[in-house]
PDB file of C-alpha atoms in Angstrom:
ATOM      1  CA  MET A   1      98.742 106.829 131.910  1.00 32.00           C
ATOM      2  CA  SER A   2      99.518 106.290 128.408  1.00 36.00           C
ATOM      3  CA  HIS A   3     102.353 107.547 126.809  1.00 39.00           C
ATOM      4  CA  PRO A   4     102.660 109.943 123.722  1.00 36.00           C
ATOM      5  CA  SER A   5     102.220 107.845 120.437  1.00 37.00           C
ATOM      6  CA  THR A   6     101.926 109.552 116.671  1.00 37.00           C
ATOM      7  CA  SER A   7     100.851 106.428 115.273  1.00 43.00           C
ATOM      8  CA  VAL A   8     101.098 102.644 115.858  1.00 54.00           C
ATOM      9  CA  GLY A   9     100.121 101.684 112.498  1.00 80.00           C
ATOM     10  CA  GLU A  10     102.016  99.309 110.050  1.00 88.00           C
ATOM     11  CA  HIS A  11     103.776 100.705 106.734  1.00 94.00           C
ATOM     12  CA  ALA A  12     105.362  99.270 104.213  1.00 95.00           C
ATOM     13  CA  LEU A  13     108.439 101.573 103.380  1.00 97.00           C
ATOM     14  CA  VAL A  14     111.147 101.028 101.142  1.00 97.00           C
ATOM     15  CA  VAL A  15     114.997 101.858 101.931  1.00 97.00           C
ATOM     16  CA  ALA A  16     115.989 105.071 100.055  1.00 97.00           C
ATOM     17  CA  GLU A  17     119.629 105.367 101.255  1.00 97.00           C
ATOM     18  CA  ARG A  18     122.118 103.296 103.314  1.00 97.00           C
ATOM     19  CA  ILE A  19     124.999 104.828 104.731  1.00 96.00           C
ATOM     20  CA  ALA A  20     127.789 103.560 106.820  1.00 95.00           C
ATOM     21  CA  SER A  21     128.084 106.068 109.751  1.00 96.00           C
ATOM     22  CA  ALA A  22     130.968 104.562 112.056  1.00 96.00           C
ATOM     23  CA  ASP A  23     132.224 101.088 112.624  1.00 94.00           C
ATOM     24  CA  ASP A  24     129.363  98.567 112.351  1.00 93.00           C
ATOM     25  CA  VAL A  25     126.641 101.236 112.351  1.00 96.00           C
ATOM     26  CA  VAL A  26     125.037 101.491 109.374  1.00 96.00           C
ATOM     27  CA  SER A  27     122.076 104.136 108.659  1.00 97.00           C
ATOM     28  CA  LEU A  28     118.680 103.438 106.871  1.00 97.00           C
ATOM     29  CA  VAL A  29     116.622 106.152 105.267  1.00 98.00           C
ATOM     30  CA  LEU A  30     113.194 105.082 104.817  1.00 98.00           C
ATOM     31  CA  ARG A  31     110.331 106.239 102.410  1.00 97.00           C
ATOM     32  CA  HIS A  32     107.152 105.758 101.198  1.00 97.00           C
ATOM     33  CA  PRO A  33     107.759 103.490  97.788  1.00 96.00           C
ATOM     34  CA  HIS A  34     105.048 106.236  96.279  1.00 95.00           C
ATOM     35  CA  GLY A  35     106.292 109.377  97.928  1.00 95.00           C
ATOM     36  CA  ALA A  36     103.533 109.817 100.374  1.00 96.00           C
ATOM     37  CA  SER A  37     103.807 111.844 103.360  1.00 96.00           C
ATOM     38  CA  LEU A  38     104.751 109.802 106.588  1.00 96.00           C
ATOM     39  CA  PRO A  39     103.337 110.326 110.118  1.00 95.00           C
ATOM     40  CA  GLN A  40     104.518 112.934 112.206  1.00 95.00           C
ATOM     41  CA  TRP A  41     106.634 112.111 115.284  1.00 96.00           C
ATOM     42  CA  ARG A  42     108.474 113.838 118.045  1.00 96.00           C
ATOM     43  CA  PRO A  43     112.205 113.595 119.348  1.00 97.00           C
ATOM     44  CA  GLY A  44     112.418 110.411 121.214  1.00 95.00           C
ATOM     45  CA  ALA A  45     110.426 108.364 119.249  1.00 94.00           C
ATOM     46  CA  HIS A  46     111.313 104.626 117.943  1.00 92.00           C
ATOM     47  CA  LEU A  47     109.879 102.182 115.033  1.00 92.00           C
ATOM     48  CA  ASP A  48     109.539  98.479 115.415  1.00 89.00           C
ATOM     49  CA  LEU A  49     111.335  97.150 112.068  1.00 91.00           C
ATOM     50  CA  LEU A  50     109.348  93.772 111.358  1.00 90.00           C
ATOM     51  CA  LEU A  51     111.772  91.488 109.843  1.00 89.00           C
ATOM     52  CA  ASP A  52     111.381  88.224 108.330  1.00 85.00           C
ATOM     53  CA  GLY A  53     110.716  85.247 110.271  1.00 79.00           C
ATOM     54  CA  GLY A  54     108.690  87.058 112.871  1.00 78.00           C
ATOM     55  CA  LEU A  55     111.893  89.083 114.044  1.00 81.00           C
ATOM     56  CA  VAL A  56     110.821  92.726 115.574  1.00 84.00           C
ATOM     57  CA  ARG A  57     113.337  94.883 116.524  1.00 86.00           C
ATOM     58  CA  HIS A  58     112.706  98.935 117.572  1.00 85.00           C
ATOM     59  CA  TYR A  59     115.299 101.547 116.797  1.00 93.00           C
ATOM     60  CA  SER A  60     115.452 104.995 117.569  1.00 95.00           C
ATOM     61  CA  LEU A  61     114.388 107.712 114.751  1.00 97.00           C
ATOM     62  CA  CYS A  62     117.352 110.113 114.768  1.00 98.00           C
ATOM     63  CA  GLY A  63     116.538 112.237 111.757  1.00 96.00           C
ATOM     64  CA  ASP A  64     114.539 115.653 111.304  1.00 97.00           C
ATOM     65  CA  PRO A  65     111.075 115.416 112.826  1.00 96.00           C
ATOM     66  CA  GLY A  66     109.964 118.160 110.393  1.00 95.00           C
ATOM     67  CA  ASP A  67     110.944 115.828 107.429  1.00 96.00           C
ATOM     68  CA  ARG A  68     107.623 114.188 106.431  1.00 96.00           C
ATOM     69  CA  SER A  69     109.219 112.241 103.272  1.00 97.00           C
ATOM     70  CA  THR A  70     111.924 110.061 104.862  1.00 97.00           C
ATOM     71  CA  TRP A  71     112.325 108.457 108.570  1.00 98.00           C
ATOM     72  CA  ARG A  72     116.345 107.513 109.552  1.00 98.00           C
ATOM     73  CA  ILE A  73     117.241 104.671 111.789  1.00 97.00           C
ATOM     74  CA  ALA A  74     120.639 103.667 112.634  1.00 97.00           C
ATOM     75  CA  VAL A  75     121.704  99.944 113.500  1.00 95.00           C
ATOM     76  CA  LEU A  76     124.577  98.672 115.038  1.00 93.00           C
ATOM     77  CA  ARG A  77     125.878  95.148 114.339  1.00 91.00           C
ATOM     78  CA  VAL A  78     125.926  92.973 117.357  1.00 84.00           C
ATOM     79  CA  PRO A  79     128.055  90.050 116.652  1.00 77.00           C
ATOM     80  CA  ASP A  80     126.955  88.314 120.309  1.00 67.00           C
ATOM     81  CA  GLY A  81     123.234  89.588 119.669  1.00 65.00           C
ATOM     82  CA  ARG A  82     119.992  87.895 118.746  1.00 67.00           C
ATOM     83  CA  GLY A  83     120.310  88.015 114.995  1.00 74.00           C
ATOM     84  CA  GLY A  84     118.199  91.470 114.356  1.00 83.00           C
ATOM     85  CA  SER A  85     121.035  93.543 113.614  1.00 89.00           C
ATOM     86  CA  ALA A  86     123.099  90.958 111.501  1.00 89.00           C
ATOM     87  CA  ARG A  87     119.899  90.634 109.555  1.00 90.00           C
ATOM     88  CA  VAL A  88     119.494  94.611 108.746  1.00 92.00           C
ATOM     89  CA  HIS A  89     123.132  95.004 107.882  1.00 93.00           C
ATOM     90  CA  ARG A  90     123.145  91.996 105.500  1.00 93.00           C
ATOM     91  CA  ASP A  91     119.710  92.294 104.049  1.00 92.00           C
ATOM     92  CA  LEU A  92     118.482  95.762 103.685  1.00 94.00           C
ATOM     93  CA  ARG A  93     119.886  97.241 100.636  1.00 96.00           C
ATOM     94  CA  VAL A  94     118.856 100.376  99.083  1.00 97.00           C
ATOM     95  CA  GLY A  95     115.373  99.611  97.397  1.00 96.00           C
ATOM     96  CA  THR A  96     114.649  96.754  99.986  1.00 96.00           C
ATOM     97  CA  PRO A  97     111.076  96.732 101.050  1.00 96.00           C
ATOM     98  CA  VAL A  98     110.504  96.897 104.747  1.00 96.00           C
ATOM     99  CA  ARG A  99     107.390  96.819 107.090  1.00 94.00           C
ATOM    100  CA  VAL A 100     107.752  99.152 110.251  1.00 94.00           C
ATOM    101  CA  ARG A 101     105.246  99.693 113.209  1.00 91.00           C
ATOM    102  CA  GLY A 102     105.119 103.267 114.615  1.00 87.00           C
ATOM    103  CA  PRO A 103     106.245 105.725 115.390  1.00 92.00           C
ATOM    104  CA  ARG A 104     105.965 105.300 119.343  1.00 87.00           C
ATOM    105  CA  ASN A 105     107.397 107.166 121.907  1.00 89.00           C
ATOM    106  CA  GLY A 106     108.338 106.459 125.306  1.00 84.00           C
ATOM    107  CA  PHE A 107     111.253 108.791 125.735  1.00 91.00           C
ATOM    108  CA  PRO A 108     109.840 112.231 124.857  1.00 93.00           C
ATOM    109  CA  LEU A 109     111.530 115.376 125.564  1.00 96.00           C
ATOM    110  CA  ARG A 110     110.102 117.544 128.232  1.00 95.00           C
ATOM    111  CA  PRO A 111     110.442 121.373 127.922  1.00 95.00           C
ATOM    112  CA  ALA A 112     113.387 122.651 129.848  1.00 96.00           C
ATOM    113  CA  GLU A 113     115.674 125.543 130.503  1.00 95.00           C
ATOM    114  CA  SER A 114     118.521 123.856 130.010  1.00 97.00           C
ATOM    115  CA  TYR A 115     119.531 120.062 129.703  1.00 98.00           C
ATOM    116  CA  LEU A 116     122.311 117.486 129.739  1.00 98.00           C
ATOM    117  CA  PHE A 117     122.870 115.133 127.364  1.00 98.00           C
ATOM    118  CA  VAL A 118     124.772 112.051 127.982  1.00 98.00           C
ATOM    119  CA  ALA A 119     125.063 109.411 125.004  1.00 97.00           C
ATOM    120  CA  GLY A 120     127.342 105.997 124.787  1.00 95.00           C
ATOM    121  CA  GLY A 121     127.923 104.584 121.226  1.00 95.00           C
ATOM    122  CA  ILE A 122     124.900 103.924 119.262  1.00 95.00           C
ATOM    123  CA  GLY A 123     123.030 105.178 122.355  1.00 95.00           C
ATOM    124  CA  ILE A 124     123.219 108.945 120.452  1.00 97.00           C
ATOM    125  CA  THR A 125     120.399 107.939 118.118  1.00 97.00           C
ATOM    126  CA  PRO A 126     117.443 109.445 120.370  1.00 97.00           C
ATOM    127  CA  LEU A 127     119.676 112.319 121.589  1.00 98.00           C
ATOM    128  CA  LEU A 128     120.133 113.745 117.962  1.00 98.00           C
ATOM    129  CA  PRO A 129     116.753 114.861 117.512  1.00 98.00           C
ATOM    130  CA  MET A 130     116.110 116.147 120.980  1.00 98.00           C
ATOM    131  CA  ILE A 131     119.241 118.101 120.610  1.00 98.00           C
ATOM    132  CA  ALA A 132     118.310 119.751 117.544  1.00 98.00           C
ATOM    133  CA  ALA A 133     115.026 120.646 119.124  1.00 98.00           C
ATOM    134  CA  ALA A 134     116.749 122.032 122.191  1.00 98.00           C
ATOM    135  CA  GLU A 135     118.694 123.931 120.107  1.00 97.00           C
ATOM    136  CA  ALA A 136     115.511 124.971 117.742  1.00 96.00           C
ATOM    137  CA  ALA A 137     113.598 126.113 121.438  1.00 96.00           C
ATOM    138  CA  GLY A 138     117.079 128.243 122.499  1.00 96.00           C
ATOM    139  CA  SER A 139     117.440 126.228 125.726  1.00 97.00           C
ATOM    140  CA  ARG A 140     121.127 125.551 127.128  1.00 97.00           C
ATOM    141  CA  TRP A 141     122.468 122.427 126.554  1.00 98.00           C
ATOM    142  CA  ARG A 142     125.498 120.067 126.464  1.00 98.00           C
ATOM    143  CA  LEU A 143     126.364 116.851 125.304  1.00 98.00           C
ATOM    144  CA  LEU A 144     128.855 114.249 126.687  1.00 98.00           C
ATOM    145  CA  TYR A 145     129.281 111.248 123.695  1.00 98.00           C
ATOM    146  CA  GLY A 146     131.229 108.654 124.672  1.00 96.00           C
ATOM    147  CA  GLY A 147     132.368 105.425 122.577  1.00 95.00           C
ATOM    148  CA  ARG A 148     135.368 102.651 122.269  1.00 93.00           C
ATOM    149  CA  SER A 149     137.138 105.077 119.315  1.00 95.00           C
ATOM    150  CA  ARG A 150     136.256 107.652 117.460  1.00 96.00           C
ATOM    151  CA  SER A 151     135.568 105.332 114.432  1.00 96.00           C
ATOM    152  CA  SER A 152     132.912 103.525 116.248  1.00 95.00           C
ATOM    153  CA  MET A 153     131.135 106.652 117.054  1.00 97.00           C
ATOM    154  CA  ALA A 154     128.382 107.417 114.730  1.00 97.00           C
ATOM    155  CA  PHE A 155     127.097 111.093 113.530  1.00 98.00           C
ATOM    156  CA  LEU A 156     130.298 113.083 114.467  1.00 98.00           C
ATOM    157  CA  GLY A 157     130.240 115.138 111.837  1.00 96.00           C
ATOM    158  CA  GLU A 158     126.734 116.432 112.122  1.00 96.00           C
ATOM    159  CA  LEU A 159     127.451 117.070 115.906  1.00 98.00           C
ATOM    160  CA  ALA A 160     130.711 119.075 114.803  1.00 97.00           C
ATOM    161  CA  ALA A 161     128.681 122.000 113.844  1.00 96.00           C
ATOM    162  CA  TYR A 162     127.045 122.493 117.699  1.00 97.00           C
ATOM    163  CA  GLY A 163     130.929 123.141 118.479  1.00 97.00           C
ATOM    164  CA  ASP A 164     131.859 123.500 122.274  1.00 97.00           C
ATOM    165  CA  ALA A 165     128.517 122.427 123.394  1.00 98.00           C
ATOM    166  CA  VAL A 166     129.499 118.816 122.219  1.00 98.00           C
ATOM    167  CA  THR A 167     132.063 117.368 124.450  1.00 98.00           C
ATOM    168  CA  VAL A 168     133.281 113.935 122.315  1.00 98.00           C
ATOM    169  CA  ARG A 169     135.097 111.290 124.631  1.00 96.00           C
ATOM    170  CA  PRO A 170     136.731 108.157 122.707  1.00 95.00           C
ATOM    171  CA  ARG A 171     137.645 105.408 125.321  1.00 94.00           C
ATOM    172  CA  ASP A 172     140.847 104.697 123.917  1.00 94.00           C
ATOM    173  CA  GLU A 173     141.809 108.394 123.778  1.00 95.00           C
ATOM    174  CA  HIS A 174     140.434 109.669 127.317  1.00 94.00           C
ATOM    175  CA  GLY A 175     139.610 106.646 129.442  1.00 93.00           C
ATOM    176  CA  PRO A 176     136.199 106.352 130.925  1.00 91.00           C
ATOM    177  CA  LEU A 177     133.711 109.107 130.788  1.00 94.00           C
ATOM    178  CA  ASP A 178     134.016 111.482 133.448  1.00 95.00           C
ATOM    179  CA  LEU A 179     130.432 111.624 134.535  1.00 95.00           C
ATOM    180  CA  ASP A 180     131.001 113.200 137.859  1.00 93.00           C
ATOM    181  CA  GLY A 181     132.708 116.242 136.369  1.00 94.00           C
ATOM    182  CA  PHE A 182     129.732 116.709 133.389  1.00 95.00           C
ATOM    183  CA  LEU A 183     127.215 116.052 135.699  1.00 94.00           C
ATOM    184  CA  ARG A 184     127.793 117.292 139.096  1.00 86.00           C
ATOM    185  CA  ASP A 185     124.067 118.481 140.516  1.00 82.00           C
ATOM    186  CA  PRO A 186     121.869 119.843 137.590  1.00 85.00           C
ATOM    187  CA  ASP A 187     120.747 123.271 138.162  1.00 86.00           C
ATOM    188  CA  PRO A 188     117.191 123.705 138.714  1.00 88.00           C
ATOM    189  CA  GLY A 189     115.367 123.898 135.713  1.00 91.00           C
ATOM    190  CA  THR A 190     117.958 121.077 134.053  1.00 96.00           C
ATOM    191  CA  LEU A 191     116.910 117.811 133.032  1.00 96.00           C
ATOM    192  CA  VAL A 192     119.149 115.016 132.236  1.00 97.00           C
ATOM    193  CA  TYR A 193     118.605 112.746 129.135  1.00 97.00           C
ATOM    194  CA  CYS A 194     121.250 109.345 128.689  1.00 97.00           C
ATOM    195  CA  CYS A 195     121.031 106.530 126.598  1.00 95.00           C
ATOM    196  CA  GLY A 196     123.446 103.816 125.956  1.00 93.00           C
ATOM    197  CA  PRO A 197     125.104 100.171 127.269  1.00 88.00           C
ATOM    198  CA  GLU A 198     123.271  99.060 130.773  1.00 86.00           C
ATOM    199  CA  PRO A 199     126.825 100.227 132.647  1.00 88.00           C
ATOM    200  CA  LEU A 200     126.799 103.771 131.666  1.00 92.00           C
ATOM    201  CA  LEU A 201     123.099 103.876 132.721  1.00 91.00           C
ATOM    202  CA  ALA A 202     123.421 102.326 135.752  1.00 88.00           C
ATOM    203  CA  ALA A 203     126.487 105.002 136.570  1.00 92.00           C
ATOM    204  CA  VAL A 204     124.088 108.021 135.796  1.00 94.00           C
ATOM    205  CA  GLU A 205     121.364 106.571 137.833  1.00 91.00           C
ATOM    206  CA  GLU A 206     123.497 106.041 140.861  1.00 91.00           C
ATOM    207  CA  ARG A 207     124.517 109.617 140.608  1.00 92.00           C
ATOM    208  CA  GLY A 208     120.947 110.778 139.973  1.00 91.00           C
ATOM    209  CA  ARG A 209     119.660 109.358 143.298  1.00 88.00           C
ATOM    210  CA  ALA A 210     120.174 112.629 144.937  1.00 87.00           C
ATOM    211  CA  TRP A 211     118.640 114.831 142.353  1.00 92.00           C
ATOM    212  CA  PRO A 212     115.141 116.015 142.042  1.00 90.00           C
ATOM    213  CA  PRO A 213     112.365 113.528 140.930  1.00 87.00           C
ATOM    214  CA  GLU A 214     111.930 113.461 137.617  1.00 89.00           C
ATOM    215  CA  THR A 215     115.037 115.243 136.278  1.00 94.00           C
ATOM    216  CA  LEU A 216     116.871 112.215 135.172  1.00 94.00           C
ATOM    217  CA  TRP A 217     115.462 110.199 132.101  1.00 93.00           C
ATOM    218  CA  VAL A 218     117.051 107.337 130.502  1.00 92.00           C
ATOM    219  CA  GLU A 219     116.124 105.119 127.761  1.00 88.00           C
ATOM    220  CA  ARG A 220     117.675 101.178 127.861  1.00 79.00           C
ATOM    221  CA  PHE A 221     118.516  99.150 124.734  1.00 70.00           C
ATOM    222  CA  ARG A 222     117.807  95.894 127.258  1.00 59.00           C
ATOM    223  CA  THR A 223     116.150  95.390 130.299  1.00 50.00           C
ATOM    224  CA  PRO A 224     118.733  95.262 133.324  1.00 47.00           C
ATOM    225  CA  TRP A 225     119.478  91.494 134.062  1.00 38.00           C
ATOM    226  CA  GLN A 226     118.134  92.069 137.646  1.00 41.00           C
ATOM    227  CA  GLN A 227     114.593  92.683 136.347  1.00 43.00           C
ATOM    228  CA  GLU A 228     114.936  89.653 133.820  1.00 45.00           C
ATOM    229  CA  ALA A 229     115.358  87.280 136.519  1.00 44.00           C
ATOM    230  CA  ALA A 230     112.880  88.683 138.732  1.00 42.00           C
ATOM    231  CA  ALA A 231     110.162  89.059 135.912  1.00 42.00           C
ATOM    232  CA  THR A 232     110.556  85.147 136.116  1.00 46.00           C
ATOM    233  CA  ALA A 233     109.459  84.657 139.703  1.00 60.00           C
ATOM    234  CA  GLY A 234     105.997  83.946 141.255  1.00 78.00           C
ATOM    235  CA  ALA A 235     102.542  82.346 139.883  1.00 89.00           C
ATOM    236  CA  PHE A 236      99.553  84.142 139.797  1.00 93.00           C
ATOM    237  CA  GLU A 237      96.240  84.774 137.904  1.00 94.00           C
ATOM    238  CA  VAL A 238      95.241  87.391 135.260  1.00 95.00           C
ATOM    239  CA  VAL A 239      91.683  88.082 134.599  1.00 95.00           C
ATOM    240  CA  LEU A 240      90.743  88.967 131.119  1.00 94.00           C
ATOM    241  CA  SER A 241      88.073  91.753 131.383  1.00 93.00           C
ATOM    242  CA  ARG A 242      86.714  91.415 127.928  1.00 91.00           C
ATOM    243  CA  SER A 243      86.248  87.917 127.860  1.00 88.00           C
ATOM    244  CA  GLY A 244      86.147  86.765 131.349  1.00 89.00           C
ATOM    245  CA  HIS A 245      88.574  84.338 130.918  1.00 91.00           C
ATOM    246  CA  THR A 246      90.789  83.789 133.946  1.00 94.00           C
ATOM    247  CA  LEU A 247      94.276  82.242 133.086  1.00 94.00           C
ATOM    248  CA  HIS A 248      97.128  81.294 135.323  1.00 94.00           C
ATOM    249  CA  VAL A 249     100.750  82.538 134.996  1.00 92.00           C
ATOM    250  CA  PRO A 250     103.115  80.165 136.210  1.00 89.00           C
ATOM    251  CA  PRO A 251     106.700  80.917 137.383  1.00 84.00           C
ATOM    252  CA  GLY A 252     108.921  81.239 134.025  1.00 79.00           C
ATOM    253  CA  ARG A 253     105.902  82.530 132.018  1.00 86.00           C
ATOM    254  CA  SER A 254     105.243  85.916 130.932  1.00 90.00           C
ATOM    255  CA  VAL A 255     101.582  87.536 131.216  1.00 94.00           C
ATOM    256  CA  LEU A 256     102.465  88.076 127.238  1.00 93.00           C
ATOM    257  CA  GLU A 257     103.118  84.908 126.512  1.00 91.00           C
ATOM    258  CA  THR A 258     100.297  83.487 128.684  1.00 93.00           C
ATOM    259  CA  VAL A 259      97.769  85.552 126.882  1.00 92.00           C
ATOM    260  CA  ARG A 260      98.988  84.537 123.632  1.00 91.00           C
ATOM    261  CA  GLU A 261      98.899  80.874 124.390  1.00 90.00           C
ATOM    262  CA  ALA A 262      95.189  81.850 125.024  1.00 91.00           C
ATOM    263  CA  GLY A 263      94.477  82.898 121.900  1.00 90.00           C
ATOM    264  CA  VAL A 264      94.284  86.975 122.646  1.00 90.00           C
ATOM    265  CA  SER A 265      96.267  89.083 120.254  1.00 87.00           C
ATOM    266  CA  VAL A 266      98.668  91.693 121.473  1.00 87.00           C
ATOM    267  CA  PHE A 267     100.878  93.828 120.070  1.00 82.00           C
ATOM    268  CA  SER A 268     104.582  93.493 121.148  1.00 80.00           C
ATOM    269  CA  SER A 269     108.348  94.368 120.206  1.00 74.00           C
ATOM    270  CA  CYS A 270     110.901  94.169 122.465  1.00 73.00           C
ATOM    271  CA  ALA A 271     109.479  91.490 124.856  1.00 76.00           C
ATOM    272  CA  GLU A 272     112.344  93.133 127.406  1.00 75.00           C
ATOM    273  CA  GLY A 273     110.288  95.948 128.682  1.00 79.00           C
ATOM    274  CA  ILE A 274     112.175  98.563 127.007  1.00 74.00           C
ATOM    275  CA  CYS A 275     109.730  99.803 124.370  1.00 77.00           C
ATOM    276  CA  GLY A 276     106.446 100.342 125.545  1.00 80.00           C
ATOM    277  CA  THR A 277     104.372  98.541 122.637  1.00 83.00           C
ATOM    278  CA  CYS A 278     102.697  95.918 125.333  1.00 90.00           C
ATOM    279  CA  GLU A 279     101.335  98.691 127.617  1.00 91.00           C
ATOM    280  CA  THR A 280      98.176  97.573 129.001  1.00 94.00           C
ATOM    281  CA  GLU A 281      95.566  98.866 131.319  1.00 94.00           C
ATOM    282  CA  VAL A 282      95.176  97.274 134.490  1.00 95.00           C
ATOM    283  CA  LEU A 283      91.663  97.407 136.424  1.00 95.00           C
ATOM    284  CA  SER A 284      92.699  95.648 139.192  1.00 92.00           C
ATOM    285  CA  GLY A 285      95.366  94.305 141.213  1.00 93.00           C
ATOM    286  CA  GLU A 286      98.604  95.741 142.031  1.00 92.00           C
ATOM    287  CA  PRO A 287     101.573  94.999 139.108  1.00 92.00           C
ATOM    288  CA  ASP A 288     105.058  94.311 140.067  1.00 90.00           C
ATOM    289  CA  HIS A 289     106.575  96.571 137.501  1.00 88.00           C
ATOM    290  CA  ARG A 290     110.006  95.075 135.870  1.00 86.00           C
ATOM    291  CA  ASP A 291     109.852  97.625 132.734  1.00 82.00           C
ATOM    292  CA  SER A 292     112.086 100.633 132.251  1.00 73.00           C
ATOM    293  CA  VAL A 293     109.829 102.610 130.304  1.00 79.00           C
ATOM    294  CA  LEU A 294     106.924 103.972 133.369  1.00 80.00           C
ATOM    295  CA  SER A 295     108.156 106.831 135.327  1.00 75.00           C
ATOM    296  CA  ALA A 296     108.004 106.482 139.276  1.00 71.00           C
ATOM    297  CA  GLU A 297     104.800 108.403 139.388  1.00 77.00           C
ATOM    298  CA  GLU A 298     103.366 106.047 136.480  1.00 84.00           C
ATOM    299  CA  ARG A 299     104.790 102.897 138.830  1.00 83.00           C
ATOM    300  CA  ALA A 300     102.953 103.977 141.752  1.00 83.00           C
ATOM    301  CA  ALA A 301      99.769 105.040 140.132  1.00 88.00           C
ATOM    302  CA  GLY A 302      99.353 101.461 138.470  1.00 91.00           C
ATOM    303  CA  GLU A 303      97.139 102.185 135.933  1.00 93.00           C
ATOM    304  CA  THR A 304      99.068 100.484 133.443  1.00 94.00           C
ATOM    305  CA  MET A 305     101.959  97.641 132.858  1.00 94.00           C
ATOM    306  CA  MET A 306     104.244  96.077 130.290  1.00 92.00           C
ATOM    307  CA  ILE A 307     102.833  92.778 130.344  1.00 94.00           C
ATOM    308  CA  CYS A 308     106.038  91.201 128.462  1.00 90.00           C
ATOM    309  CA  VAL A 309     108.081  91.644 131.753  1.00 88.00           C
ATOM    310  CA  SER A 310     106.059  93.055 134.616  1.00 91.00           C
ATOM    311  CA  ARG A 311     104.328  90.676 136.898  1.00 92.00           C
ATOM    312  CA  ALA A 312     101.502  90.894 139.642  1.00 92.00           C
ATOM    313  CA  ARG A 313     102.370  91.719 144.038  1.00 89.00           C
ATOM    314  CA  GLY A 314      99.321  89.912 144.620  1.00 89.00           C
ATOM    315  CA  PRO A 315      97.509  86.647 143.313  1.00 92.00           C
ATOM    316  CA  ARG A 316      95.551  88.192 140.848  1.00 93.00           C
ATOM    317  CA  LEU A 317      95.295  91.084 137.942  1.00 95.00           C
ATOM    318  CA  VAL A 318      92.555  92.192 135.966  1.00 95.00           C
ATOM    319  CA  LEU A 319      93.652  93.450 132.454  1.00 95.00           C
ATOM    320  CA  ASP A 320      91.925  95.033 129.977  1.00 94.00           C
ATOM    321  CA  LEU A 321      92.418  92.673 127.402  1.00 95.00           C
TER     322      LEU A 321
END
């Protein structure tokens, strides 16, 4: 099953505003250099930011989906990261041209009577437009928002307008988030959306094991290390249906790397199984899913896979490439 996607083309934009939203968090407002309307998007969508040197990083859209004149993203500077966030903070100033790809949505907001939102740090970004949409639809909702300190937590001013529906819990003031008290067992008709660092997602997922299927939806910044390690194991063959070529995928090499080495052009972004850009149709064979995008039902169907991290459960896969 393909994921919702308004537009996956590339766009040449310019930085219209640059705002310090929290400690080490900068918000960038992007617009078309000639004021043209931008493609529509829905809450949960992200952009691929195409940086110099071939770096591609994806960031959640956190502005107003009804505003076709600008897109807003927020970027946390990660000192021990891979260099993308540092480059954004250093180089992207007002007036700087930027290239983006998208929007693409692998974390859509499903209709529901009520919602529980849980955000950790910069994980608030995809939830901001979701909260606005839930409010506009008249759905019941609550947000639990944690971070290191108030100064490190972006968009507190915007969230203050929602009053008691928002619970802000900086760790230096309140300690760890009270997930048990906030989540308990969601009422029927309630969906839980969570985004943040891996320990938070793992803790929420552990509490959600007994909930009805598709109650909990999460978005990850990175693939869990267990998935990364497992994704390197086992050799198998990949048949490219469009050319008929058969490729050997060795241990330690991804399908994405292997097909690119064979000269096949494939879109990708995160290379960690979290953005959905490299989703590829599976024509035959059983994928060994290692992504954080597909639902349990989509994994069981085996119709598509994220070729940057997922592998094969058998000796061969046939892909629509």
